[in-house]
XYZ file of C-alpha atoms in Angstrom:
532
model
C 9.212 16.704 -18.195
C 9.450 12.766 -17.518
C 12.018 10.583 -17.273
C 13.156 6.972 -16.174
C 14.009 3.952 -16.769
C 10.198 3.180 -18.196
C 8.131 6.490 -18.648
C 3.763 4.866 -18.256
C 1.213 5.662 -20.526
C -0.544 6.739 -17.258
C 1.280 9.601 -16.202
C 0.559 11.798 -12.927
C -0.781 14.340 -15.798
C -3.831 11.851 -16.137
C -4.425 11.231 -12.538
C -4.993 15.607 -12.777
C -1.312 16.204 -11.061
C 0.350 19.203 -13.147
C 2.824 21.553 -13.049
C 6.023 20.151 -11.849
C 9.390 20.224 -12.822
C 10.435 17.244 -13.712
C 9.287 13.626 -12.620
C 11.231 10.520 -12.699
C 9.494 7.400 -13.308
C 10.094 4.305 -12.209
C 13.924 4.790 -11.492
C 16.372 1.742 -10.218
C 18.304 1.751 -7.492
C 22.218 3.683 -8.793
C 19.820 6.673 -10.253
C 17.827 7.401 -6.923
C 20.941 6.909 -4.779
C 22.674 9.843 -7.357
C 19.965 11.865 -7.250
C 19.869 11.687 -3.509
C 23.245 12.656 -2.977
C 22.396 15.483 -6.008
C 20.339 17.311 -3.560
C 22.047 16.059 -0.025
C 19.123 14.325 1.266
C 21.878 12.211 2.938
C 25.856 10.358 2.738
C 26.952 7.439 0.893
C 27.984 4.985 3.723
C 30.475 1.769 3.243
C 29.323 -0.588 0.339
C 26.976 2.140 -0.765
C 24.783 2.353 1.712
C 22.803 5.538 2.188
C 22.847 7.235 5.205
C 20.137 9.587 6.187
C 18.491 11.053 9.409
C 15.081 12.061 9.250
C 14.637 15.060 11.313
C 12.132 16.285 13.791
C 9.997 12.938 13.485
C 12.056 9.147 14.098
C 9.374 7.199 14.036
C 5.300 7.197 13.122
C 2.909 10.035 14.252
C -0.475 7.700 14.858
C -2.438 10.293 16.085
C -1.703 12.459 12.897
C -3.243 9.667 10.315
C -6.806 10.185 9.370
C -9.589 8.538 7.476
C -11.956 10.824 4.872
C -15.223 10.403 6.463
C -17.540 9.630 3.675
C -20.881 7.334 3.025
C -18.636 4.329 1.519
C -17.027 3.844 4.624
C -18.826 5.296 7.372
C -20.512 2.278 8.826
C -17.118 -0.076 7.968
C -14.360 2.747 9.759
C -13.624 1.840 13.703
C -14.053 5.544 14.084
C -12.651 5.426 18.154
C -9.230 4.087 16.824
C -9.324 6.103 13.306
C -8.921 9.995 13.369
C -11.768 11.255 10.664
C -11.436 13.992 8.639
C -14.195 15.490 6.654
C -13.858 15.270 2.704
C -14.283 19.260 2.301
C -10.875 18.857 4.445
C -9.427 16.397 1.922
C -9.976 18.619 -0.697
C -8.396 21.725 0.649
C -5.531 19.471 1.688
C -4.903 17.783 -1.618
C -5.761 21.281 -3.375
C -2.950 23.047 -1.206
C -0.515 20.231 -1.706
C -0.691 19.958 -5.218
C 0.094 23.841 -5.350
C 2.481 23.411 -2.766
C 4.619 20.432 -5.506
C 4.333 22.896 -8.358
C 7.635 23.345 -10.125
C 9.271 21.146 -8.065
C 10.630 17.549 -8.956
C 9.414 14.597 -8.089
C 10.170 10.681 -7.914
C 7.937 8.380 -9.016
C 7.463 4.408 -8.127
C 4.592 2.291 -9.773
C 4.860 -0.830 -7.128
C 2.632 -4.307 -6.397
C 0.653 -4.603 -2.956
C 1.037 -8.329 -2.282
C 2.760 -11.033 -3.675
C -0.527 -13.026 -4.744
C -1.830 -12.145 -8.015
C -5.006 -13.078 -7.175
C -5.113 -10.384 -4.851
C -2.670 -7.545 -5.623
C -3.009 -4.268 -5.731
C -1.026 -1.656 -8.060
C 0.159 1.574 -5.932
C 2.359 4.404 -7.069
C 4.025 6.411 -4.974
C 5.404 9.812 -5.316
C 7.699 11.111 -3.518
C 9.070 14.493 -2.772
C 12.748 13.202 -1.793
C 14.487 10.466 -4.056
C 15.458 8.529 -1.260
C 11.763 7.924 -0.299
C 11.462 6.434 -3.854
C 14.580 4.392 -2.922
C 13.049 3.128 0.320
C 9.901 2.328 -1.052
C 11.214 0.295 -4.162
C 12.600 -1.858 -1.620
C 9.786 -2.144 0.325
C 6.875 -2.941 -2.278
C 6.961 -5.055 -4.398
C 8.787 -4.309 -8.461
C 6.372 -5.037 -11.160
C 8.162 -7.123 -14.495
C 9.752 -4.241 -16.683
C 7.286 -5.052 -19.394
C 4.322 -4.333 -17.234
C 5.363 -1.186 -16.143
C 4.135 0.415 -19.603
C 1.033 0.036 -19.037
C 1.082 0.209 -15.545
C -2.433 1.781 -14.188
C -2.401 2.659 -10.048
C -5.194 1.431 -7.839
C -4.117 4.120 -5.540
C -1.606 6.733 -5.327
C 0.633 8.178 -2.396
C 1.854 11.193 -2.455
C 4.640 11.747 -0.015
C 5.692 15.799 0.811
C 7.413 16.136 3.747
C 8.188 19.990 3.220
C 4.279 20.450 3.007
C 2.778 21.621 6.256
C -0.947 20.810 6.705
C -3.392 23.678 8.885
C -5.040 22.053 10.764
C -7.528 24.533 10.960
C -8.342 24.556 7.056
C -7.627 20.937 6.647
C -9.552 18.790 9.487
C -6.210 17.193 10.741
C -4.868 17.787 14.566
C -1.480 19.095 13.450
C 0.879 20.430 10.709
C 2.004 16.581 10.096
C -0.872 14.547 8.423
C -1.572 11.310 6.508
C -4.722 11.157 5.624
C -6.796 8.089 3.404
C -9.412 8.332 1.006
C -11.028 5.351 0.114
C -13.707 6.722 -2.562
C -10.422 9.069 -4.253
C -8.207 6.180 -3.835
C -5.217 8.784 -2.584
C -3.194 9.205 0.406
C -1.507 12.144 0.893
C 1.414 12.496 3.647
C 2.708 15.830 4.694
C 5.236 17.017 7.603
C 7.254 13.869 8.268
C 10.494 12.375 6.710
C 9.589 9.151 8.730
C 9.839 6.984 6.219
C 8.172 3.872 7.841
C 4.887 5.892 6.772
C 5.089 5.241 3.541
C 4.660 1.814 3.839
C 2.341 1.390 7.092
C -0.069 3.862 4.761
C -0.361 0.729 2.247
C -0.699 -1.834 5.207
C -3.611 0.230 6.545
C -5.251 0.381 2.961
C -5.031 -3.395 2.655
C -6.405 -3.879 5.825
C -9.426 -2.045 4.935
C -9.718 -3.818 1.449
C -8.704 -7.421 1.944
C -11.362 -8.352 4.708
C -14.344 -8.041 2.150
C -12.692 -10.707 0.163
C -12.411 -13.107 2.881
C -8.733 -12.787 3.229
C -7.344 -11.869 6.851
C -4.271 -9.213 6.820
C -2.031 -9.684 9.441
C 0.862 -7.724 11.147
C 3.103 -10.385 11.285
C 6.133 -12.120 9.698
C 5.966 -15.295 8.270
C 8.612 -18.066 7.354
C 8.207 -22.027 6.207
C 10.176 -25.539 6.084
C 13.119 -25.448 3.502
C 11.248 -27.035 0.548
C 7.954 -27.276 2.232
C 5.971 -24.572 2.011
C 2.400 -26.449 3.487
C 5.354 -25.890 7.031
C 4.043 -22.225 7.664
C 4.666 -20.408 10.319
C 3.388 -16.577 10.953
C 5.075 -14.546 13.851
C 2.564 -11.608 14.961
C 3.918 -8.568 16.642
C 4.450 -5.612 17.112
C 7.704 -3.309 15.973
C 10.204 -4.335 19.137
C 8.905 -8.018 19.681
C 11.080 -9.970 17.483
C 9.053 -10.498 14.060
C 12.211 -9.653 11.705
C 14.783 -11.147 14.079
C 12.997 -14.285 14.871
C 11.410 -15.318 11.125
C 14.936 -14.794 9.734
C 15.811 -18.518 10.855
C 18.732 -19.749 8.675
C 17.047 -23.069 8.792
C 13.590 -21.784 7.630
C 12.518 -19.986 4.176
C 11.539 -16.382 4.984
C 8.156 -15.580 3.201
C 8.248 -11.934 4.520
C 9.106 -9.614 7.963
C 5.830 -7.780 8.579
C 2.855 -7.772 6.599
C 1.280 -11.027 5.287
C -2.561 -12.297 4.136
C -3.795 -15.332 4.563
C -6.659 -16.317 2.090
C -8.196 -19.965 0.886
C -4.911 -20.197 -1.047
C -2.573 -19.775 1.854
C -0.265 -17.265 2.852
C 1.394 -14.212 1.071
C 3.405 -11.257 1.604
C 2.148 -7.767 1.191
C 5.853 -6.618 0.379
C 9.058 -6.902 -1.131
C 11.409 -5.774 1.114
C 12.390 -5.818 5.201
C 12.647 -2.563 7.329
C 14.614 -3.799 10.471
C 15.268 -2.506 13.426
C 19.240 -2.085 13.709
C 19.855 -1.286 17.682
C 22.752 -3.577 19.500
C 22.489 -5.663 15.682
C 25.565 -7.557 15.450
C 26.965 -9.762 12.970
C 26.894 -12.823 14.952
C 23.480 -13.098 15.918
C 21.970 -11.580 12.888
C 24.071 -11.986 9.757
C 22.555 -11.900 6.891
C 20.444 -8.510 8.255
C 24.010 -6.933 9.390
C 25.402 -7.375 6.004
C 23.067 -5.392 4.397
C 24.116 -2.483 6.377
C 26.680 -2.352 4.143
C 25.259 -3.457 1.199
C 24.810 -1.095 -1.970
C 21.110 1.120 -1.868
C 20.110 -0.010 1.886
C 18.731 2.710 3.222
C 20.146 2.996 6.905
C 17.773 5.644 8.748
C 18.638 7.524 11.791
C 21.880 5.818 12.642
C 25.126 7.170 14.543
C 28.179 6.479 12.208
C 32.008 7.844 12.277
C 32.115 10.506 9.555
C 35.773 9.468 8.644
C 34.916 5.749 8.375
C 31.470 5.844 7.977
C 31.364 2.760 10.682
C 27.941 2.365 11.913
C 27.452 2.196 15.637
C 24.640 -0.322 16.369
C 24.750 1.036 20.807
C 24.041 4.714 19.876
C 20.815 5.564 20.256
C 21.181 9.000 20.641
C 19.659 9.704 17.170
C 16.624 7.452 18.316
C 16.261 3.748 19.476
C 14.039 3.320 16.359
C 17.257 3.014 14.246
C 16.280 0.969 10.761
C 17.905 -0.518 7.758
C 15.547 -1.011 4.457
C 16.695 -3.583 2.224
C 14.772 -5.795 -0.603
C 13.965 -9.389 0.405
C 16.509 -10.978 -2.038
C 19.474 -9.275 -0.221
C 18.472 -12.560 2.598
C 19.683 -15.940 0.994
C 16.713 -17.912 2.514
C 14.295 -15.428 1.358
C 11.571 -17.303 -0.691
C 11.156 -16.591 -4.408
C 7.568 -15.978 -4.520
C 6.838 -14.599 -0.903
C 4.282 -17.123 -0.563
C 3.638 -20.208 1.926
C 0.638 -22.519 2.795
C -1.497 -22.384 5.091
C 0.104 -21.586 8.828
C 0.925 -24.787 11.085
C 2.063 -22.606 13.486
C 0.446 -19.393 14.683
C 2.897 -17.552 17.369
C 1.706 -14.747 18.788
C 4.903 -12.506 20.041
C 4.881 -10.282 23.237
C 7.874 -7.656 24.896
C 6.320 -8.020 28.540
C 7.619 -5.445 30.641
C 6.424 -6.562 33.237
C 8.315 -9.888 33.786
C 5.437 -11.907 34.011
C 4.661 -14.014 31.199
C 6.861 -17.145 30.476
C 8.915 -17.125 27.236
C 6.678 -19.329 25.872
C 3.052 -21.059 26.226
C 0.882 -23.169 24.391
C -2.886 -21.866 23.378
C -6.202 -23.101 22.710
C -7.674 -21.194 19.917
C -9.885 -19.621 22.150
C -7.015 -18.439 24.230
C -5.484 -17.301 20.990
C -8.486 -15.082 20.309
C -8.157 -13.418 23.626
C -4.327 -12.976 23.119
C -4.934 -11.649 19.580
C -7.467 -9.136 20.145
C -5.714 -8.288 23.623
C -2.736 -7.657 22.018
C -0.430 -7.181 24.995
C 3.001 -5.884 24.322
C 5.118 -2.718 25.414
C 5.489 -0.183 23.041
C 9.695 0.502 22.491
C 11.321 3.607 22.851
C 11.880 5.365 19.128
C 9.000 3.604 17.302
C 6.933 6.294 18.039
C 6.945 9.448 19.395
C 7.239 10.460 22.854
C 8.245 6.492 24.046
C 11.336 7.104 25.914
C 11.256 3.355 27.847
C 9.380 0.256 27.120
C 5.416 1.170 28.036
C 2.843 -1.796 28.745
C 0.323 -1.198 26.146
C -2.830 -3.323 24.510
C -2.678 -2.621 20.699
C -5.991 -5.136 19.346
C -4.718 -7.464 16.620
C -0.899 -6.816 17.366
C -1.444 -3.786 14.880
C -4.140 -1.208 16.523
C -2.607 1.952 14.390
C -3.413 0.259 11.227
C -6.463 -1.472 11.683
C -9.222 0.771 9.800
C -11.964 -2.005 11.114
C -12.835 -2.718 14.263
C -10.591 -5.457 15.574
C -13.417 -8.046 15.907
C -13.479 -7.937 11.780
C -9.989 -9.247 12.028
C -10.564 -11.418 15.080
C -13.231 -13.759 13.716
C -11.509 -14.095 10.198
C -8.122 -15.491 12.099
C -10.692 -17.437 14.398
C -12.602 -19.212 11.227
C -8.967 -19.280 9.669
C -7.583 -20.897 12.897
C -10.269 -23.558 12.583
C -10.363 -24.731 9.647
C -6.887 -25.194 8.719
C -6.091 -26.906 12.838
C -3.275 -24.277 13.185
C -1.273 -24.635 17.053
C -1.195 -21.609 18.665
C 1.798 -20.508 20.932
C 2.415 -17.125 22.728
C 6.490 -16.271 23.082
C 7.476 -13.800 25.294
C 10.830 -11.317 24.186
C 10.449 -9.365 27.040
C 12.012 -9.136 30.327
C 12.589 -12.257 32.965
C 13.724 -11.944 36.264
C 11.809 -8.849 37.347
C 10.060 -5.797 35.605
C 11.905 -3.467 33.153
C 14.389 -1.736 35.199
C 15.335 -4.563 37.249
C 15.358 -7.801 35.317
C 17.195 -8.651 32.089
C 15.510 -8.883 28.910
C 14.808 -13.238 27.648
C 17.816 -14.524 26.206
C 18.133 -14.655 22.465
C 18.759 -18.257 22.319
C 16.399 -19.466 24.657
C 13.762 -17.878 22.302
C 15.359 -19.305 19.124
C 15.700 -22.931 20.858
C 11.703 -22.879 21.942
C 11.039 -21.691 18.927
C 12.252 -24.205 17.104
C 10.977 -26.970 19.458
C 7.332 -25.694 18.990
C 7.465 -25.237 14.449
C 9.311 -28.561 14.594
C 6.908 -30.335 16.599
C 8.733 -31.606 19.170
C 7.359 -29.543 21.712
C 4.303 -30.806 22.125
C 5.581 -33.812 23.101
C 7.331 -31.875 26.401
C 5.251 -31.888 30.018
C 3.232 -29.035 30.621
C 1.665 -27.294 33.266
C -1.114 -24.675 33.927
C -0.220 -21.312 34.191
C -2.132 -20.312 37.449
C -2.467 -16.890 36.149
C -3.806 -17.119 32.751
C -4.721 -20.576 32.277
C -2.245 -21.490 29.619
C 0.136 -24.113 29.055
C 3.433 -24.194 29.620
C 6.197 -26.409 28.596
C 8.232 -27.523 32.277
C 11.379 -28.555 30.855
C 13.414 -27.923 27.199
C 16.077 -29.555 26.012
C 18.646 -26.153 26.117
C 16.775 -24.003 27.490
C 17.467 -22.961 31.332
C 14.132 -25.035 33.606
C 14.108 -22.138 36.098
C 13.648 -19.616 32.912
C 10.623 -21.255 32.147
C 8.509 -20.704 35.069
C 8.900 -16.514 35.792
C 8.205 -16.799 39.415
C 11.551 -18.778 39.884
C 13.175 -16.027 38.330
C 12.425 -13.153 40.591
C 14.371 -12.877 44.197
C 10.940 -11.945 45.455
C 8.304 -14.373 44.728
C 5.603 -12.578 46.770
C 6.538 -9.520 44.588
C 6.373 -11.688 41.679
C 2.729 -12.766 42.517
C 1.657 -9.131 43.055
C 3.093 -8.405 39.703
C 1.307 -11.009 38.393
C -2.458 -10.097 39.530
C -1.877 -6.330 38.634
C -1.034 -7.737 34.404
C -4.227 -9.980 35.217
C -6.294 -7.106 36.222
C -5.285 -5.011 33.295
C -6.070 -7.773 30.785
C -9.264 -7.741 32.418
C -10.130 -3.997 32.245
C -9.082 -4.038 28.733
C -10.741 -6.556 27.492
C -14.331 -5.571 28.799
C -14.816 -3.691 25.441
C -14.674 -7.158 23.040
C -16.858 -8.831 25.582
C -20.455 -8.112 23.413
C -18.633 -8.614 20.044
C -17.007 -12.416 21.018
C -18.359 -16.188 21.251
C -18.537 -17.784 24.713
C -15.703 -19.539 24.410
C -13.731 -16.554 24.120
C -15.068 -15.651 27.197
C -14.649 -18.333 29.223
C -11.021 -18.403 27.964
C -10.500 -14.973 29.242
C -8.419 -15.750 31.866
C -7.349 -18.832 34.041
């Protein structure tokens, strides 16, 4: 039987989905929460908040998503990044799921991909636990209530964490899977309460779509000038560098915290809600995020709390480090009304550099940017996926490797054209550590971030003297009004300087080694800006 708040002509009975108990369409916020605590999927927490952990699995499986091999994509799949999986796989996969669901009930969410019209996509999602359906109603974006009757999905996700894939019969690796077909429009995700799948699964399927219509998806967050929207800035990064933290400037609009495009009409947001990171939060450096930890229907995930006071305690990480709040955009004053901005000014390009080596900030050429882009240097944090105990150097292409379905140059010369013809500044920010490598330096002050940050988007940066970075060839600001001079130039930070320098030419080398692979797929100046 159906029910909700708007039952669609389309049901999951037309899409060839039978056999269940009952499904819940389109339900609001106070019915999913009830029907979460129904079936103890987790605790009402202070304000109504709802407090859940998620098991076996606190952050993404990577190696456990898979694209359906098939003739529509085979020549357009970077196959060395992107598990395949044959489509005889698929089938047995989606066959044993679907018998798997029967009798049982089911949530269902008919959501927007993207805040453009122009370029939206419809996606339902059904989900096997109701606060799934609560996490991704904040997360994509709500159609009007009058559209939702005729509502028709582009593609569907279906969501069933009790379902166990075989490897064996199914063409996955393991018993947790999430697996894409482009040609049956579906993804199907099995073995994993990790929520944060849910919505990377529609940031990988717009990655694979939007590039054909000229429109470059981006892993980034993205904020403008109060009033003036044509003052666009996009922060790319990956999870640990600073995107939410960093566009949620009380003195700039937020467009979005993760997932943006950026097309001939400027720059939109994929979704319609924030998932941020909630370790050492506190309500004096981030606010408005804080408050929503107590705010009615945020989903906290994975967090310690008193079970007398339900306090949440932001220092335990016991649970993971890869504790999260989910929230919907309008729950942040300064969030914009439309999710949508002009054309980027400023293109910042964010980095966690274990290594102590890079300076907390530098300015690029847009060849330099290239090579930084499709480098992607960060280090991968401890929680966001499995099996990262302590901050690991890694090069993820594109600041988004695990949900690029193209190979990265796709990406690289659509932000390159982009870059071009719209005279963005490039800038590379560094939220890692200062002082000496992870383990014996301290990680960049907060403010010293915030105060170059706003120095570069305001333009009063590139007014400052700069010098040549010896190592990489970039520019870098010698003294800021605020900010510490020694902190600027990493080398002064360290006790050993020598130590510093050997540091220094091991990150070069790496860069180096990694980068070999873009060298036949990039224009000479991207070469030549390699490094130094």
């Amino acid at each position: 039987m159906a029910f909700g708040r708007v039952n669609p002509k389309f049901k999951l009975e037309d899409q060839g989905i039978e056999g269940l108990g009952h499904v819940y369409y389109n339900l609001k916020e106070p019915a999913l929460v009830e029907a979460a605590l129904k079936k103890g999927e987790g605790t009402l927490g202070k304000g109504g908040a709802f407090l859940v952990t998620t098991g076996k699995y606190t952050g993404r499986s990577p190696k456990d998503k898979h694209v359906v091999r098939t003739a529509s994509v085979e020549d357009k799949i970077w196959w060395d990044n992107n598990a395949a999986m044959s489509p005889e796989g698929f089938d047995a996969l989606y066959e044993d799921m679907l018998a798997h669901m029967k009798g049982g009930d089911y949530y269902v969410q008919d959501l927007i991909g993207g805040a453009d019209p122009a370029y939206a996509i419809n996606v339902r999602v059904v989900s096997e636990l109701a606060w799934h359906n609560l996490f991704i109603r904040h997360l994509l974006r709500r159609p009007e209530a009058e559209a939702l009757a005729d509502y028709v999905a582009d593609f569907t996700i279906i969501n069933c964490p009790s379902f166990k894939a075989n490897p064996e019969r199914h063409n996955c690796r393991t018993d947790t899977v999430i697996a894409l077909n482009f040609d049956r429009k579906l993804i199907l995700i099995g073995g994993t309460e990790y929520a944060g799948e849910n919505k990377k699964s529609v940031f990988t399927l717009l990655n694979y779509l939007l590039p054909e219509q000229g429109i470059m998806p981006m892993h980034c967050s993205a904020n403008h000038a109060h009033g003036n929207p044509v003052d666009t800035a996009i922060f790319f990064g990956l999870s640990g560098t600073g995107k939410t933290t960093l566009s949620a400037d009380p003195n700039r609009t937020l467009i979005g915290d993760d997932e943006h495009g950026w097309s001939d009409r400027g720059t939109f947001n994929f979704e319609g809600g924030c998932y941020a990171k909630t370790i050492n939060l506190s309500a004096e450096a981030e606010p408005e995020i804080y408050a929503t930890c107590s705010m009615f229907g945020t989903v906290i995930e994975n967090m310690v709390y008193d079970p007398e006071t339900f306090e949440l305690d932001f220092k335990d990480s016991s649970l993971t480090e890869n504790m999260r709040c989910a929230y919907p955009l309008e729950a942040i004053s300064n969030a914009s009304d439309t999710a949508l901005g002009g054309h980027p000014k400023n293109v910042v390009l964010l980095t966690c550099d274990a290594y102590g080596v890079l300076p907390p900030i530098a300015r690029l050429t847009p060849a330099q940017a290239m090579y930084h882009f499709l480098s992607g240097f960060t280090s991968k944090t401890p929680g966001t996926e499995r099996g990262v105990v302590e901050p690991e150097p890694t090069f993820s292409t594109c600041f988004g490797a695990p949900f690029m379905p193209r190979r990265p140059e796709v990406y690289g010369k659509l932000l390159q054209e982009k870059i071009a013809k719209h005279g963005a500044t490039c800038w590379l920010v560094n939220t890692g550590w200062t002082g000496g490598a992870y383990g014996t330096g301290k990680r960049m002050p907060i403010k010293a971030t915030r105060a170059l940050l706003t120095a570069a988007l305001d333009g009063s940066l590139n007014e400052a003297e700069f010098r040549k970075d010896p190592n990489f060839g970039f520019d870098v600001p010698v003294a800021v009004n605020g900010v510490d001079t020694q902190l600027l130039d990493p080398r002064q930070t360290w006790a050993d300087p020598a130590a510093y320098d050997k540091q220094a030419q091991k990150l070069v080398q790496m860069f180096s080694a990694n980068f070999e692979k873009y060298v036949p797929y990039i224009d000479e100046d991207v070469k030549a800006a390699a490094i130094g």
